[in-house]
Short mmCIF file of C-alpha atoms and ligand atoms in Angstrom, two decimals:
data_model
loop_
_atom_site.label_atom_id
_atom_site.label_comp_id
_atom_site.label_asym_id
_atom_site.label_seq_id
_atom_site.Cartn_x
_atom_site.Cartn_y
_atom_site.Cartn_z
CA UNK R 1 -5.99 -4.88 13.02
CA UNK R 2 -3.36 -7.05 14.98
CA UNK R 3 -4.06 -10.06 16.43
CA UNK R 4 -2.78 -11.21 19.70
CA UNK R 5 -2.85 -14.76 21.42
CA UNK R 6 -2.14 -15.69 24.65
CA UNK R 7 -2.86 -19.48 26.42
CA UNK R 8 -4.93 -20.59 29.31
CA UNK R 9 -2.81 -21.70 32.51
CA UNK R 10 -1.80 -25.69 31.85
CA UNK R 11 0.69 -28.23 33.74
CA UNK R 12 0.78 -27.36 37.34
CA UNK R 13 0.99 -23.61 36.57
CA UNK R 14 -2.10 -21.44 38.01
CA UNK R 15 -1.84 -18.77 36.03
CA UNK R 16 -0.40 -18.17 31.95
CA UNK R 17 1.66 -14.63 32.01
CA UNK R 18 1.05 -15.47 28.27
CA UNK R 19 -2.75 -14.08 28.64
CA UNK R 20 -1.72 -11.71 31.51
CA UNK R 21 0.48 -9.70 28.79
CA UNK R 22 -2.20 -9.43 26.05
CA UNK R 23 -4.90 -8.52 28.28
CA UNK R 24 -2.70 -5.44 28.89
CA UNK R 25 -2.49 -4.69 25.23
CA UNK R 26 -6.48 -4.57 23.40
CA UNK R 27 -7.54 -1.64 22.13
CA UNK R 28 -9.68 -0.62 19.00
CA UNK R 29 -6.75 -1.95 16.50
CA UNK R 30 -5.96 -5.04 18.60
CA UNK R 31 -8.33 -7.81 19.35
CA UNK R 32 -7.18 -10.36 21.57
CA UNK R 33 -7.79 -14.56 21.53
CA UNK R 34 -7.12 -16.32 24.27
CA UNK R 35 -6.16 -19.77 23.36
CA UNK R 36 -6.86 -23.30 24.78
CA UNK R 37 -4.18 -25.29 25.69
CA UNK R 38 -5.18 -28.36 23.46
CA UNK R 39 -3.66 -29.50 20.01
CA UNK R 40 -6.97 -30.44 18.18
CA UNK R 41 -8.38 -26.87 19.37
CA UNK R 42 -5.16 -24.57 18.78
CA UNK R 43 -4.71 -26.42 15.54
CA UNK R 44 -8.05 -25.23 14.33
CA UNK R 45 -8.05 -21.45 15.58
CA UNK R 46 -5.87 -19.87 13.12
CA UNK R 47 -8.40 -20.54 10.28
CA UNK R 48 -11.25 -18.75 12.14
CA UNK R 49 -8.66 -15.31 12.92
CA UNK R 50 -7.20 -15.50 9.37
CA UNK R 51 -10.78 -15.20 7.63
CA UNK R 52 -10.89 -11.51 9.03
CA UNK R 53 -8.70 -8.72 7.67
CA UNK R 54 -5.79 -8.65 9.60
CA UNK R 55 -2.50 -6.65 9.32
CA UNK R 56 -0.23 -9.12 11.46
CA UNK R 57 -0.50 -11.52 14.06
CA UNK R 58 1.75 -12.02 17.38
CA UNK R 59 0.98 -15.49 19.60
CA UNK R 60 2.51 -15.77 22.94
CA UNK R 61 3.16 -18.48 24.66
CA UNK R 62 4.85 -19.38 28.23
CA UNK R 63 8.10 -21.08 28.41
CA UNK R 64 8.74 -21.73 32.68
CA UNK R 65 11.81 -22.44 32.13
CA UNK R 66 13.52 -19.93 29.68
CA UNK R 67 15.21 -16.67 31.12
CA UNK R 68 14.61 -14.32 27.90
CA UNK R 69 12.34 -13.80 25.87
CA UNK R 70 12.75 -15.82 22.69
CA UNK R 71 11.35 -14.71 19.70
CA UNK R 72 11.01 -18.28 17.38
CA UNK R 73 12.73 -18.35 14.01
CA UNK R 74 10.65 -21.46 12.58
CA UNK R 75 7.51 -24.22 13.68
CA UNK R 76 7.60 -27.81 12.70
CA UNK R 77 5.17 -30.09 11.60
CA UNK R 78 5.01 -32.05 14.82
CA UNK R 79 3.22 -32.81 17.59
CA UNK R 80 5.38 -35.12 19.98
CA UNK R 81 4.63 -34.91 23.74
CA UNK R 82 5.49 -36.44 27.34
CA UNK R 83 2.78 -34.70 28.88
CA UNK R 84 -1.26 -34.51 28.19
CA UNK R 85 -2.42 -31.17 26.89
CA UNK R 86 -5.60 -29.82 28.78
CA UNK R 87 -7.86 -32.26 26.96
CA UNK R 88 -5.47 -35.37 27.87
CA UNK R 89 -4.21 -35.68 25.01
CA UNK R 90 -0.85 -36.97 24.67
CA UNK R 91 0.13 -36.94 20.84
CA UNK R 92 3.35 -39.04 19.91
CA UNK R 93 5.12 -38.35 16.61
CA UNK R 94 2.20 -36.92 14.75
CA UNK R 95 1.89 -34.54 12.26
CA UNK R 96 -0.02 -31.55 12.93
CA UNK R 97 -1.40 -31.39 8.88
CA UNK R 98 -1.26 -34.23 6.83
CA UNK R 99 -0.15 -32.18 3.90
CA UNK R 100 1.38 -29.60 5.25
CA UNK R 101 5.18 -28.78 4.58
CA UNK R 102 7.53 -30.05 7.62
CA UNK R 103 8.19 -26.99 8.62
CA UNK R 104 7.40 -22.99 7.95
CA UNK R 105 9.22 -20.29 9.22
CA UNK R 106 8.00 -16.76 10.92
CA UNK R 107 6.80 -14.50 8.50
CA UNK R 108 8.18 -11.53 10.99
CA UNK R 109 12.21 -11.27 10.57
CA UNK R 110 13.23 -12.96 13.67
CA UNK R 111 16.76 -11.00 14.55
CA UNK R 112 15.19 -7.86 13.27
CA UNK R 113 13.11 -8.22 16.32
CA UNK R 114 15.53 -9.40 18.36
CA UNK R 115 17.90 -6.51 17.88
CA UNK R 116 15.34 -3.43 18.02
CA UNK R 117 14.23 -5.28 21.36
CA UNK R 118 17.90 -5.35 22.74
CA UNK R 119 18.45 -1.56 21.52
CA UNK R 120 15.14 -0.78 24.03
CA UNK R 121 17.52 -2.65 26.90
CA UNK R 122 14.96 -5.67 27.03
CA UNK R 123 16.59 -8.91 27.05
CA UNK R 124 15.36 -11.12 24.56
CA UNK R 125 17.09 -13.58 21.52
CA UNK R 126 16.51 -15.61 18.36
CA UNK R 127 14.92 -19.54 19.03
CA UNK R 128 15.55 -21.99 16.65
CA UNK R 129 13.11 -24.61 18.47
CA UNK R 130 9.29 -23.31 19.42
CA UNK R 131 9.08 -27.11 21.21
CA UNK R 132 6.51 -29.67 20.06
CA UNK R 133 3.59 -28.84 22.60
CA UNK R 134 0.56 -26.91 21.78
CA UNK R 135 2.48 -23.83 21.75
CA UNK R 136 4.45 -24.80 18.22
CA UNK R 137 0.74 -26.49 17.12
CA UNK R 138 -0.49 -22.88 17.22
CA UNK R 139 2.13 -21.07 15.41
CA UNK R 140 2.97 -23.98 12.84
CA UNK R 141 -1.40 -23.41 12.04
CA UNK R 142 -1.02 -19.93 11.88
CA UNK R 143 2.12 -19.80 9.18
CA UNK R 144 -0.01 -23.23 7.34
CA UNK R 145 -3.57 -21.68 6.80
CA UNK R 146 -1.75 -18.03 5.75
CA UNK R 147 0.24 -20.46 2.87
CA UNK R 148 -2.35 -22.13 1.92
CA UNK R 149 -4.50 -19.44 1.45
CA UNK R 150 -1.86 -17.16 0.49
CA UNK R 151 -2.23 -14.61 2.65
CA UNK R 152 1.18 -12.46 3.04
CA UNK R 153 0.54 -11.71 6.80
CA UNK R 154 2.93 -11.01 9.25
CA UNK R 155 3.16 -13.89 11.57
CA UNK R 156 5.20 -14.28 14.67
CA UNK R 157 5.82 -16.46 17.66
CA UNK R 158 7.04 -15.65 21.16
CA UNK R 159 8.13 -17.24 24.66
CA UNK R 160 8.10 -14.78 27.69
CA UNK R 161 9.82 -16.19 30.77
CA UNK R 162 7.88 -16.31 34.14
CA UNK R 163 7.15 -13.09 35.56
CA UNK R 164 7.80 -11.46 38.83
CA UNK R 165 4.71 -12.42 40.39
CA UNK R 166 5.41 -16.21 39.54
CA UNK R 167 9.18 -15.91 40.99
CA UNK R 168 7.87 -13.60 44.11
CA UNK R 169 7.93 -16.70 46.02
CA UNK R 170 10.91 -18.38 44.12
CA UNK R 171 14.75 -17.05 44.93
CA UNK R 172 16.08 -19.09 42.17
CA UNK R 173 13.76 -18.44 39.35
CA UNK R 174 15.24 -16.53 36.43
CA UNK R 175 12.18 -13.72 35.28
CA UNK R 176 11.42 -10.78 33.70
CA UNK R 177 9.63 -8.30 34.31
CA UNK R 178 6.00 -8.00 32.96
CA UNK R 179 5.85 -4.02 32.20
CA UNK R 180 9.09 -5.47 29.89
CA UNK R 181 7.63 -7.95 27.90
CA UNK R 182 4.63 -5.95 27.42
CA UNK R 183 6.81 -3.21 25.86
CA UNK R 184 8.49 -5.80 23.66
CA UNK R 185 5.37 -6.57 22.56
CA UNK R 186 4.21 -3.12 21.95
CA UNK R 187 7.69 -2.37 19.97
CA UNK R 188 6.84 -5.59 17.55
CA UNK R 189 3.42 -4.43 17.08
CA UNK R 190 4.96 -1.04 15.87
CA UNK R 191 7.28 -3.03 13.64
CA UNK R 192 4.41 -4.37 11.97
CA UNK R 193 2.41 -1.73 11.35
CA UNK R 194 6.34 0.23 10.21
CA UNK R 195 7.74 -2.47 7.97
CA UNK R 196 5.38 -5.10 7.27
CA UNK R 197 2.13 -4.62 6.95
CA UNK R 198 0.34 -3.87 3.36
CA UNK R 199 -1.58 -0.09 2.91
N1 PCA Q 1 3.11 -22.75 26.67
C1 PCA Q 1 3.02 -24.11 26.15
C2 PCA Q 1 1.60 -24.26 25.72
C3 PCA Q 1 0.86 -23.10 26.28
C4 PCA Q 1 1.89 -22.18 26.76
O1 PCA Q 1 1.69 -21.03 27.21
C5 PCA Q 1 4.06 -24.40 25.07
O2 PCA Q 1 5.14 -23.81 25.10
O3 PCA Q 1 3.80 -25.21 24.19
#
């Protein structure tokens, strides 16, 4: 079973192409969350998912104003924010677990990815930086829980760029495609069942 995430809209966007993707992708071997976009809620999800027997998970997340898709390298203990999260919360220099390390990286090779994506012609590369917002609260509580417990579980992190329908109306907004990003997504799924995940 692989697990995908995708948020609820937040900020002044209507819609999250983060959910739009994944709704495109369950099946029988792929159960889909969608996540709120709130730290004391995102922070908490990964333990539930993790309990069940899962091969590998993928979390998506929307980044408005990246042109790529960026597949993230590492998540930081941090939660630092200028603007409130769905709940109104507005967390400044806290840490997202106590005793957690600062920082864990993505149990999913990150240029691997990156350069089986770019040989399928989809535009994508390597971030250092998932950001501080809910989005790296998620993916930082994924990689903690799966040490903790430790569980060897493929864990990844992405940012998809807006879509076409979000730049219809937009002549200078960089997007990509959403029949591309859900083929990236269906190429890293393959990956993990390939390369990474145990019998
Ligand atoms: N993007 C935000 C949170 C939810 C989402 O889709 C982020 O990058 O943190």
């Amino acid at each position: 079973m692989i697990i995908l995430t995708g948020f609820e809209p937040f900020g002044n966007h209507n819609v999250n192409p983060s959910w739009e993707i994944v709704k495109e992708l369950e099946d029988d071997d792929t159960k889909i969350y969608k996540i709120p976009v709130s730290f004391e809620k995102a922070k908490k999800i990964p333990a539930e998912i993790l309990m069940k027997n899962v091969n590998g998970v993928i979390s998506i997340g929307y980044a408005p104003s990246r042109a790529q898709i960026s597949v993230e390298a590492v998540a930081i203990n941090l939660m630092d924010s200028m603007t409130p999260d769905n709940e109104g919360y507005t967390p400044s220099m806290k840490k997202i677990y106590e005793d957690g390390a600062p920082a864990y990286f993505s149990t999913v090779p990150p240029h691997e990815v990156v350069g089986l994506l770019k040989s399928k012609g989809i535009p994508s590369y390597v971030s250092h930086s998932a950001g501080t917002y809910v989005c790296n609260t998620l993916f930082y509580s994924f990689l903690y829980f799966a040490n903790k417990n430790g569980l060897q579980i493929p864990i990844c992190f992405v940012h998809i760029p807006p879509t076409e329908n979000i730049a219809l109306n937009k002549p200078n907004l960089p997007y990509v495609q959403k029949d591309s990003i859900v083929k990236a997504i269906e190429t890293m799924i393959d990956f993990i069942y390939r390369h990474l995940s145990s019998p």
